[in-house]
Amino acid sequence: MNEEKRTGSALLADLREHHSQTPRWVLLLLALGAAAVVASRITHLIIMLIAAAVIAYVFSSVIIAFERLGIKRSVAVILLFVLLGVFMMGADLIFIPHLKQEIMHAYAKFPEFSAQIQDTLLLIAEQSAERYPVIQSSMIRLVEYVFGPKGFLERTLNASEILTQVKPFIMAPILVPFFVFFLLKDWPGVIKRVMDWVPASYVETTISVIAEINILVGKYLRGLVAECVSVGVLASGGLWLSGINYPIVLGILSGVANIIPYFGPVVGCTASALVALVQYRSFDPVVNVIVLYIAIRLLDDLVIQPLMIGKSVHLHPMLLVVTLIVGERLFGIMGMILGVPVVTAAQRTVAILLEHHRETLRREAAGSFVKEHLAKAPIRPI
Amino acid sequence: MILDAKRVRRYFGWAFDTTRETHLRTLSDVPLFKGLGRKLLRKLIVDLNEKKYTAGDIIFHEGESGKAVYVVLEGSVKIIKKSKSEHRTIAVLGPGSHFGEIALIGNCPRIATALAEEDSLLLIMYKSYFDNLIRGNSAISSRILLNLAGILSAYIHRQDLFHSSNQPE
C-alpha cells in the first residue's frame, strides 16, 4: 500500500517535472493558436469590442476632466453619454440632412457617374495609345477590373453584398455604446483587481507599466482621432470652397482613410479628383484638388501630427502592408481601418515592455558587478 | 454668481465623490503636497490608486528602481535599511506620512525597504502619471519640486547633525 502510494506520488512528481520541462514558448504558441481559433468564430464581436475600446480611450480624457471637478466616475460617464446624445441630436438637425442629401444624390447619380469615369478613362487610354501603348492596355484592364461586370464596384456596392456585410453589425449601435459605458465606468475597478491580484512587492512595477502603456496608447488614439477629424474638416471645407460636389461625403472619406498611413491620403485625393474630373470634364479642377490635398498633407505632417500625436508612432511600411492584408482577410474593411491603430498601439506596448525588461536586466547586471567588486576590493574608510 | 460651488454641492451632493474629498483633506496635510490649493490637489488625486497591504507585506525592496510615491492613509509602515549584516529600522510612518518621494525625480534605486507593519491602506502615485500631469502644469510641478527640495535638504541637514554628534572629540 505504502509502495503504491510512493509510486503514485512519484508519478505525480514525474508529471510535474514533465510539465515544467515543456518550453514556455510552446505553451504560448498553443494559447495563441487557441485564441486565434476562438477569434475567427467571433470576428464581429471582436471588431465591436476593439471599436468600443478605441472610443473609450478617446473619451477617457473627458471623464478625467469631470473627475477633476470632484464628480463621481459613474456620474461622469452618464454625463458624457447625455452630452454625446445632445451633440448627436444637434448633428441630426444641422449636419445629417446635408449628409443624407449628398449620399442619396450620389447613390442616384452613381450609374451615370460610373459611366462618365469609364468614358473619361477610356478617352485618356485612347489618346495615349499611340505614344504609350502600355498605358492604354493597363487603363483598359483597370476599367474592366473596377467597372466591368462582376468588377470591384459591382461586388462592393451590390445591395445583397452590403446587407451581408452589415447584418452582423446590426446590434452595433446598441452593443458598442454598452461596451464603451462599462469600459469607462469600470476601468479603475479593473486596475484595483490587478493590484489586489499581483503580489504586494510587484504592484509598483506592474501598475507602472500599465500606467505608461495607458498614457501612451491613450495619447496616440486621441491624437489619431483629432488628426482624422482635422483632415476631414479641412478636406471638406477646401472641396466646398472649390465648388466640388459631395464635400461632406468626400471629407468623411478623407478623414477615415487618413487612419491608414501612406495609402489613406491617396485614396481620399483620388476619390475627390475623380468627382472633380466628372463634374467639370477638365483637368484644371483636378489639379486644384491635388494641390489642396498636398497642402493638407503638409499641414498634417508639419503642424497637426506633432501637435496632436507628438513624436512619430507610425508603423513601418512593411508591417503596415502586412497589417492591412491580415486585417482585411480576418475582419474585412473594418479590419483594415481598425488594424492600423491596434497594431501601432501594440507596437508601443511591446516597446515599453521590452524597455522595462532591459532596465531590469541592466540593474541586475549593475548590482552583481558592484557586489563582485566589493568582494574583491572592499571599500576602506578614507 | 448664480452657480456657486457650495450651492451646487448642496443640491447635487450625491454626484460628488466623498472618498476623494477625504483623501483630499489627508493630502493637503502631507508635506510633499503642501501649498497646493484644492483645485490643483483635485487634478492630482484623480491619478492616485488606493491599495490595502496586510501586515508583513513588503511594499518595495531596497535597490529596486523607484516608480511611485506612497502616502499612508491608515496603519503604519516600517522603513528598513540594510547595513553590513543587520537590518535597521530607520522610521515608522503613520497616517499622513509619505515615503518613496525620490522616485518622482528619476528612476533612482530605492534607498531602503518599506514594509507594512500592520494592515495598512496606502495611496500610490505613479511617476508616469505624475510626469504626464506636470507636463502642461507648471503650478503643480514647481510647488511639488520645491517641497521635494525642502524635504531633501531636511534629510541632508539631519544626516549632518547625526554624523557631527557621532564624531569623537
mmCIF file with all atom_site columns, N, CA, C and O in Angstrom, chain A residues 176-214:
data_model
loop_
_atom_site.group_PDB
_atom_site.id
_atom_site.type_symbol
_atom_site.label_atom_id
_atom_site.label_alt_id
_atom_site.label_comp_id
_atom_site.label_asym_id
_atom_site.label_entity_id
_atom_site.label_seq_id
_atom_site.pdbx_PDB_ins_code
_atom_site.Cartn_x
_atom_site.Cartn_y
_atom_site.Cartn_z
_atom_site.occupancy
_atom_site.B_iso_or_equiv
_atom_site.pdbx_formal_charge
_atom_site.auth_seq_id
_atom_site.auth_comp_id
_atom_site.auth_asym_id
_atom_site.auth_atom_id
_atom_site.pdbx_PDB_model_num
ATOM 1   N N  . VAL A 1 176 ? -22.001 48.610 -28.993 1.00 0.00 ? 176 VAL A N  1
ATOM 2   C CA . VAL A 1 176 ? -20.768 49.417 -28.846 1.00 0.00 ? 176 VAL A CA 1
ATOM 3   C C  . VAL A 1 176 ? -20.920 50.460 -27.723 1.00 0.00 ? 176 VAL A C  1
ATOM 4   O O  . VAL A 1 176 ? -20.069 50.518 -26.828 1.00 0.00 ? 176 VAL A O  1
ATOM 5   N N  . PRO A 1 177 ? -22.010 51.274 -27.697 1.00 0.00 ? 177 PRO A N  1
ATOM 6   C CA . PRO A 1 177 ? -22.145 52.207 -26.559 1.00 0.00 ? 177 PRO A CA 1
ATOM 7   C C  . PRO A 1 177 ? -22.215 51.491 -25.206 1.00 0.00 ? 177 PRO A C  1
ATOM 8   O O  . PRO A 1 177 ? -21.692 51.989 -24.217 1.00 0.00 ? 177 PRO A O  1
ATOM 9   N N  . PHE A 1 178 ? -22.833 50.290 -25.206 1.00 0.00 ? 178 PHE A N  1
ATOM 10  C CA . PHE A 1 178 ? -22.929 49.495 -23.973 1.00 0.00 ? 178 PHE A CA 1
ATOM 11  C C  . PHE A 1 178 ? -21.521 49.136 -23.473 1.00 0.00 ? 178 PHE A C  1
ATOM 12  O O  . PHE A 1 178 ? -21.187 49.329 -22.306 1.00 0.00 ? 178 PHE A O  1
ATOM 13  N N  . PHE A 1 179 ? -20.681 48.630 -24.403 1.00 0.00 ? 179 PHE A N  1
ATOM 14  C CA . PHE A 1 179 ? -19.292 48.281 -24.036 1.00 0.00 ? 179 PHE A CA 1
ATOM 15  C C  . PHE A 1 179 ? -18.540 49.534 -23.580 1.00 0.00 ? 179 PHE A C  1
ATOM 16  O O  . PHE A 1 179 ? -17.799 49.496 -22.604 1.00 0.00 ? 179 PHE A O  1
ATOM 17  N N  . VAL A 1 180 ? -18.713 50.634 -24.330 1.00 0.00 ? 180 VAL A N  1
ATOM 18  C CA . VAL A 1 180 ? -17.993 51.883 -24.004 1.00 0.00 ? 180 VAL A CA 1
ATOM 19  C C  . VAL A 1 180 ? -18.359 52.333 -22.584 1.00 0.00 ? 180 VAL A C  1
ATOM 20  O O  . VAL A 1 180 ? -17.481 52.678 -21.791 1.00 0.00 ? 180 VAL A O  1
ATOM 21  N N  . PHE A 1 181 ? -19.659 52.265 -22.266 1.00 0.00 ? 181 PHE A N  1
ATOM 22  C CA . PHE A 1 181 ? -20.136 52.696 -20.946 1.00 0.00 ? 181 PHE A CA 1
ATOM 23  C C  . PHE A 1 181 ? -19.410 51.932 -19.838 1.00 0.00 ? 181 PHE A C  1
ATOM 24  O O  . PHE A 1 181 ? -18.855 52.526 -18.917 1.00 0.00 ? 181 PHE A O  1
ATOM 25  N N  . PHE A 1 182 ? -19.389 50.601 -19.978 1.00 0.00 ? 182 PHE A N  1
ATOM 26  C CA . PHE A 1 182 ? -18.794 49.808 -18.892 1.00 0.00 ? 182 PHE A CA 1
ATOM 27  C C  . PHE A 1 182 ? -17.264 49.872 -18.878 1.00 0.00 ? 182 PHE A C  1
ATOM 28  O O  . PHE A 1 182 ? -16.663 49.798 -17.820 1.00 0.00 ? 182 PHE A O  1
ATOM 29  N N  . LEU A 1 183 ? -16.660 50.027 -20.070 1.00 0.00 ? 183 LEU A N  1
ATOM 30  C CA . LEU A 1 183 ? -15.194 50.171 -20.093 1.00 0.00 ? 183 LEU A CA 1
ATOM 31  C C  . LEU A 1 183 ? -14.791 51.453 -19.365 1.00 0.00 ? 183 LEU A C  1
ATOM 32  O O  . LEU A 1 183 ? -13.847 51.469 -18.581 1.00 0.00 ? 183 LEU A O  1
ATOM 33  N N  . LEU A 1 184 ? -15.535 52.532 -19.629 1.00 0.00 ? 184 LEU A N  1
ATOM 34  C CA . LEU A 1 184 ? -15.209 53.807 -18.983 1.00 0.00 ? 184 LEU A CA 1
ATOM 35  C C  . LEU A 1 184 ? -15.483 53.765 -17.485 1.00 0.00 ? 184 LEU A C  1
ATOM 36  O O  . LEU A 1 184 ? -14.684 54.220 -16.678 1.00 0.00 ? 184 LEU A O  1
ATOM 37  N N  . LYS A 1 185 ? -16.626 53.179 -17.129 1.00 0.00 ? 185 LYS A N  1
ATOM 38  C CA . LYS A 1 185 ? -17.040 53.183 -15.717 1.00 0.00 ? 185 LYS A CA 1
ATOM 39  C C  . LYS A 1 185 ? -16.150 52.258 -14.873 1.00 0.00 ? 185 LYS A C  1
ATOM 40  O O  . LYS A 1 185 ? -15.752 52.636 -13.769 1.00 0.00 ? 185 LYS A O  1
ATOM 41  N N  . ASP A 1 186 ? -15.815 51.090 -15.403 1.00 0.00 ? 186 ASP A N  1
ATOM 42  C CA . ASP A 1 186 ? -15.175 50.073 -14.559 1.00 0.00 ? 186 ASP A CA 1
ATOM 43  C C  . ASP A 1 186 ? -13.657 49.960 -14.708 1.00 0.00 ? 186 ASP A C  1
ATOM 44  O O  . ASP A 1 186 ? -13.054 49.089 -14.089 1.00 0.00 ? 186 ASP A O  1
ATOM 45  N N  . TRP A 1 187 ? -13.029 50.811 -15.534 1.00 0.00 ? 187 TRP A N  1
ATOM 46  C CA . TRP A 1 187 ? -11.584 50.716 -15.731 1.00 0.00 ? 187 TRP A CA 1
ATOM 47  C C  . TRP A 1 187 ? -10.816 50.807 -14.402 1.00 0.00 ? 187 TRP A C  1
ATOM 48  O O  . TRP A 1 187 ? -9.940  49.977 -14.144 1.00 0.00 ? 187 TRP A O  1
ATOM 49  N N  . PRO A 1 188 ? -11.117 51.792 -13.508 1.00 0.00 ? 188 PRO A N  1
ATOM 50  C CA . PRO A 1 188 ? -10.383 51.827 -12.229 1.00 0.00 ? 188 PRO A CA 1
ATOM 51  C C  . PRO A 1 188 ? -10.592 50.556 -11.413 1.00 0.00 ? 188 PRO A C  1
ATOM 52  O O  . PRO A 1 188 ? -9.684  50.124 -10.708 1.00 0.00 ? 188 PRO A O  1
ATOM 53  N N  . GLY A 1 189 ? -11.786 49.941 -11.539 1.00 0.00 ? 189 GLY A N  1
ATOM 54  C CA . GLY A 1 189 ? -12.068 48.688 -10.836 1.00 0.00 ? 189 GLY A CA 1
ATOM 55  C C  . GLY A 1 189 ? -11.159 47.568 -11.337 1.00 0.00 ? 189 GLY A C  1
ATOM 56  O O  . GLY A 1 189 ? -10.678 46.745 -10.551 1.00 0.00 ? 189 GLY A O  1
ATOM 57  N N  . VAL A 1 190 ? -10.910 47.561 -12.672 1.00 0.00 ? 190 VAL A N  1
ATOM 58  C CA . VAL A 1 190 ? -10.027 46.545 -13.265 1.00 0.00 ? 190 VAL A CA 1
ATOM 59  C C  . VAL A 1 190 ? -8.617  46.714 -12.688 1.00 0.00 ? 190 VAL A C  1
ATOM 60  O O  . VAL A 1 190 ? -7.975  45.740 -12.280 1.00 0.00 ? 190 VAL A O  1
ATOM 61  N N  . ILE A 1 191 ? -8.148  47.966 -12.635 1.00 0.00 ? 191 ILE A N  1
ATOM 62  C CA . ILE A 1 191 ? -6.804  48.249 -12.110 1.00 0.00 ? 191 ILE A CA 1
ATOM 63  C C  . ILE A 1 191 ? -6.719  47.804 -10.645 1.00 0.00 ? 191 ILE A C  1
ATOM 64  O O  . ILE A 1 191 ? -5.730  47.223 -10.210 1.00 0.00 ? 191 ILE A O  1
ATOM 65  N N  . LYS A 1 192 ? -7.801  48.067 -9.899  1.00 0.00 ? 192 LYS A N  1
ATOM 66  C CA . LYS A 1 192 ? -7.827  47.682 -8.479  1.00 0.00 ? 192 LYS A CA 1
ATOM 67  C C  . LYS A 1 192 ? -7.728  46.155 -8.322  1.00 0.00 ? 192 LYS A C  1
ATOM 68  O O  . LYS A 1 192 ? -6.994  45.660 -7.481  1.00 0.00 ? 192 LYS A O  1
ATOM 69  N N  . ARG A 1 193 ? -8.473  45.440 -9.204  1.00 0.00 ? 193 ARG A N  1
ATOM 70  C CA . ARG A 1 193 ? -8.416  43.971 -9.181  1.00 0.00 ? 193 ARG A CA 1
ATOM 71  C C  . ARG A 1 193 ? -6.991  43.487 -9.437  1.00 0.00 ? 193 ARG A C  1
ATOM 72  O O  . ARG A 1 193 ? -6.498  42.587 -8.760  1.00 0.00 ? 193 ARG A O  1
ATOM 73  N N  . VAL A 1 194 ? -6.346  44.112 -10.465 1.00 0.00 ? 194 VAL A N  1
ATOM 74  C CA . VAL A 1 194 ? -4.974  43.718 -10.807 1.00 0.00 ? 194 VAL A CA 1
ATOM 75  C C  . VAL A 1 194 ? -4.067  43.964 -9.605  1.00 0.00 ? 194 VAL A C  1
ATOM 76  O O  . VAL A 1 194 ? -3.234  43.124 -9.247  1.00 0.00 ? 194 VAL A O  1
ATOM 77  N N  . MET A 1 195 ? -4.258  45.117 -8.940  1.00 0.00 ? 195 MET A N  1
ATOM 78  C CA . MET A 1 195 ? -3.429  45.464 -7.784  1.00 0.00 ? 195 MET A CA 1
ATOM 79  C C  . MET A 1 195 ? -3.625  44.473 -6.640  1.00 0.00 ? 195 MET A C  1
ATOM 80  O O  . MET A 1 195 ? -2.696  44.168 -5.903  1.00 0.00 ? 195 MET A O  1
ATOM 81  N N  . ASP A 1 196 ? -4.858  43.984 -6.481  1.00 0.00 ? 196 ASP A N  1
ATOM 82  C CA . ASP A 1 196 ? -5.129  43.019 -5.409  1.00 0.00 ? 196 ASP A CA 1
ATOM 83  C C  . ASP A 1 196 ? -4.554  41.646 -5.750  1.00 0.00 ? 196 ASP A C  1
ATOM 84  O O  . ASP A 1 196 ? -4.162  40.888 -4.872  1.00 0.00 ? 196 ASP A O  1
ATOM 85  N N  . TRP A 1 197 ? -4.539  41.352 -7.051  1.00 0.00 ? 197 TRP A N  1
ATOM 86  C CA . TRP A 1 197 ? -4.150  40.024 -7.513  1.00 0.00 ? 197 TRP A CA 1
ATOM 87  C C  . TRP A 1 197 ? -2.628  39.851 -7.534  1.00 0.00 ? 197 TRP A C  1
ATOM 88  O O  . TRP A 1 197 ? -2.108  38.793 -7.207  1.00 0.00 ? 197 TRP A O  1
ATOM 89  N N  . VAL A 1 198 ? -1.916  40.923 -7.933  1.00 0.00 ? 198 VAL A N  1
ATOM 90  C CA . VAL A 1 198 ? -0.450  40.857 -8.042  1.00 0.00 ? 198 VAL A CA 1
ATOM 91  C C  . VAL A 1 198 ? 0.157   40.863 -6.636  1.00 0.00 ? 198 VAL A C  1
ATOM 92  O O  . VAL A 1 198 ? -0.328  41.583 -5.763  1.00 0.00 ? 198 VAL A O  1
ATOM 93  N N  . PRO A 1 199 ? 1.222   40.058 -6.382  1.00 0.00 ? 199 PRO A N  1
ATOM 94  C CA . PRO A 1 199 ? 1.862   40.097 -5.062  1.00 0.00 ? 199 PRO A CA 1
ATOM 95  C C  . PRO A 1 199 ? 2.330   41.518 -4.706  1.00 0.00 ? 199 PRO A C  1
ATOM 96  O O  . PRO A 1 199 ? 2.782   42.262 -5.592  1.00 0.00 ? 199 PRO A O  1
ATOM 97  N N  . ALA A 1 200 ? 2.243   41.855 -3.404  1.00 0.00 ? 200 ALA A N  1
ATOM 98  C CA . ALA A 1 200 ? 2.462   43.242 -2.955  1.00 0.00 ? 200 ALA A CA 1
ATOM 99  C C  . ALA A 1 200 ? 3.734   43.877 -3.507  1.00 0.00 ? 200 ALA A C  1
ATOM 100 O O  . ALA A 1 200 ? 3.706   45.018 -3.961  1.00 0.00 ? 200 ALA A O  1
ATOM 101 N N  . SER A 1 201 ? 4.850   43.126 -3.499  1.00 0.00 ? 201 SER A N  1
ATOM 102 C CA . SER A 1 201 ? 6.106   43.762 -3.892  1.00 0.00 ? 201 SER A CA 1
ATOM 103 C C  . SER A 1 201 ? 6.237   43.942 -5.410  1.00 0.00 ? 201 SER A C  1
ATOM 104 O O  . SER A 1 201 ? 7.181   44.563 -5.883  1.00 0.00 ? 201 SER A O  1
ATOM 105 N N  . TYR A 1 202 ? 5.294   43.363 -6.208  1.00 0.00 ? 202 TYR A N  1
ATOM 106 C CA . TYR A 1 202 ? 5.334   43.542 -7.665  1.00 0.00 ? 202 TYR A CA 1
ATOM 107 C C  . TYR A 1 202 ? 4.322   44.586 -8.141  1.00 0.00 ? 202 TYR A C  1
ATOM 108 O O  . TYR A 1 202 ? 4.278   44.900 -9.319  1.00 0.00 ? 202 TYR A O  1
ATOM 109 N N  . VAL A 1 203 ? 3.486   45.080 -7.216  1.00 0.00 ? 203 VAL A N  1
ATOM 110 C CA . VAL A 1 203 ? 2.422   46.009 -7.604  1.00 0.00 ? 203 VAL A CA 1
ATOM 111 C C  . VAL A 1 203 ? 2.998   47.245 -8.296  1.00 0.00 ? 203 VAL A C  1
ATOM 112 O O  . VAL A 1 203 ? 2.525   47.668 -9.350  1.00 0.00 ? 203 VAL A O  1
ATOM 113 N N  . GLU A 1 204 ? 4.070   47.799 -7.676  1.00 0.00 ? 204 GLU A N  1
ATOM 114 C CA . GLU A 1 204 ? 4.615   49.055 -8.192  1.00 0.00 ? 204 GLU A CA 1
ATOM 115 C C  . GLU A 1 204 ? 5.032   48.932 -9.665  1.00 0.00 ? 204 GLU A C  1
ATOM 116 O O  . GLU A 1 204 ? 4.618   49.744 -10.502 1.00 0.00 ? 204 GLU A O  1
ATOM 117 N N  . THR A 1 205 ? 5.824   47.879 -9.975  1.00 0.00 ? 205 THR A N  1
ATOM 118 C CA . THR A 1 205 ? 6.309   47.717 -11.350 1.00 0.00 ? 205 THR A CA 1
ATOM 119 C C  . THR A 1 205 ? 5.145   47.418 -12.291 1.00 0.00 ? 205 THR A C  1
ATOM 120 O O  . THR A 1 205 ? 5.043   48.020 -13.367 1.00 0.00 ? 205 THR A O  1
ATOM 121 N N  . THR A 1 206 ? 4.242   46.511 -11.890 1.00 0.00 ? 206 THR A N  1
ATOM 122 C CA . THR A 1 206 ? 3.141   46.107 -12.777 1.00 0.00 ? 206 THR A CA 1
ATOM 123 C C  . THR A 1 206 ? 2.267   47.303 -13.137 1.00 0.00 ? 206 THR A C  1
ATOM 124 O O  . THR A 1 206 ? 1.998   47.558 -14.318 1.00 0.00 ? 206 THR A O  1
ATOM 125 N N  . ILE A 1 207 ? 1.820   48.029 -12.105 1.00 0.00 ? 207 ILE A N  1
ATOM 126 C CA . ILE A 1 207 ? 0.903   49.139 -12.377 1.00 0.00 ? 207 ILE A CA 1
ATOM 127 C C  . ILE A 1 207 ? 1.631   50.272 -13.098 1.00 0.00 ? 207 ILE A C  1
ATOM 128 O O  . ILE A 1 207 ? 1.037   50.972 -13.928 1.00 0.00 ? 207 ILE A O  1
ATOM 129 N N  . SER A 1 208 ? 2.932   50.411 -12.821 1.00 0.00 ? 208 SER A N  1
ATOM 130 C CA . SER A 1 208 ? 3.703   51.442 -13.506 1.00 0.00 ? 208 SER A CA 1
ATOM 131 C C  . SER A 1 208 ? 3.737   51.169 -15.014 1.00 0.00 ? 208 SER A C  1
ATOM 132 O O  . SER A 1 208 ? 3.580   52.087 -15.825 1.00 0.00 ? 208 SER A O  1
ATOM 133 N N  . VAL A 1 209 ? 3.924   49.881 -15.387 1.00 0.00 ? 209 VAL A N  1
ATOM 134 C CA . VAL A 1 209 ? 3.932   49.517 -16.813 1.00 0.00 ? 209 VAL A CA 1
ATOM 135 C C  . VAL A 1 209 ? 2.548   49.771 -17.415 1.00 0.00 ? 209 VAL A C  1
ATOM 136 O O  . VAL A 1 209 ? 2.423   50.374 -18.489 1.00 0.00 ? 209 VAL A O  1
ATOM 137 N N  . ILE A 1 210 ? 1.488   49.361 -16.696 1.00 0.00 ? 210 ILE A N  1
ATOM 138 C CA . ILE A 1 210 ? 0.118   49.560 -17.198 1.00 0.00 ? 210 ILE A CA 1
ATOM 139 C C  . ILE A 1 210 ? -0.132  51.068 -17.388 1.00 0.00 ? 210 ILE A C  1
ATOM 140 O O  . ILE A 1 210 ? -0.691  51.496 -18.398 1.00 0.00 ? 210 ILE A O  1
ATOM 141 N N  . ALA A 1 211 ? 0.317   51.877 -16.388 1.00 0.00 ? 211 ALA A N  1
ATOM 142 C CA . ALA A 1 211 ? 0.095   53.331 -16.455 1.00 0.00 ? 211 ALA A CA 1
ATOM 143 C C  . ALA A 1 211 ? 0.798   53.922 -17.669 1.00 0.00 ? 211 ALA A C  1
ATOM 144 O O  . ALA A 1 211 ? 0.215   54.725 -18.414 1.00 0.00 ? 211 ALA A O  1
ATOM 145 N N  . GLU A 1 212 ? 2.045   53.471 -17.904 1.00 0.00 ? 212 GLU A N  1
ATOM 146 C CA . GLU A 1 212 ? 2.822   54.008 -19.026 1.00 0.00 ? 212 GLU A CA 1
ATOM 147 C C  . GLU A 1 212 ? 2.137   53.661 -20.362 1.00 0.00 ? 212 GLU A C  1
ATOM 148 O O  . GLU A 1 212 ? 2.005   54.521 -21.235 1.00 0.00 ? 212 GLU A O  1
ATOM 149 N N  . ILE A 1 213 ? 1.689   52.397 -20.472 1.00 0.00 ? 213 ILE A N  1
ATOM 150 C CA . ILE A 1 213 ? 1.018   51.956 -21.706 1.00 0.00 ? 213 ILE A CA 1
ATOM 151 C C  . ILE A 1 213 ? -0.282  52.753 -21.889 1.00 0.00 ? 213 ILE A C  1
ATOM 152 O O  . ILE A 1 213 ? -0.576  53.255 -22.972 1.00 0.00 ? 213 ILE A O  1
ATOM 153 N N  . ASN A 1 214 ? -1.012  52.885 -20.794 1.00 0.00 ? 214 ASN A N  1
ATOM 154 C CA . ASN A 1 214 ? -2.285  53.593 -20.819 1.00 0.00 ? 214 ASN A CA 1
ATOM 155 C C  . ASN A 1 214 ? -2.110  55.034 -21.309 1.00 0.00 ? 214 ASN A C  1
ATOM 156 O O  . ASN A 1 214 ? -2.864  55.506 -22.164 1.00 0.00 ? 214 ASN A O  1
#
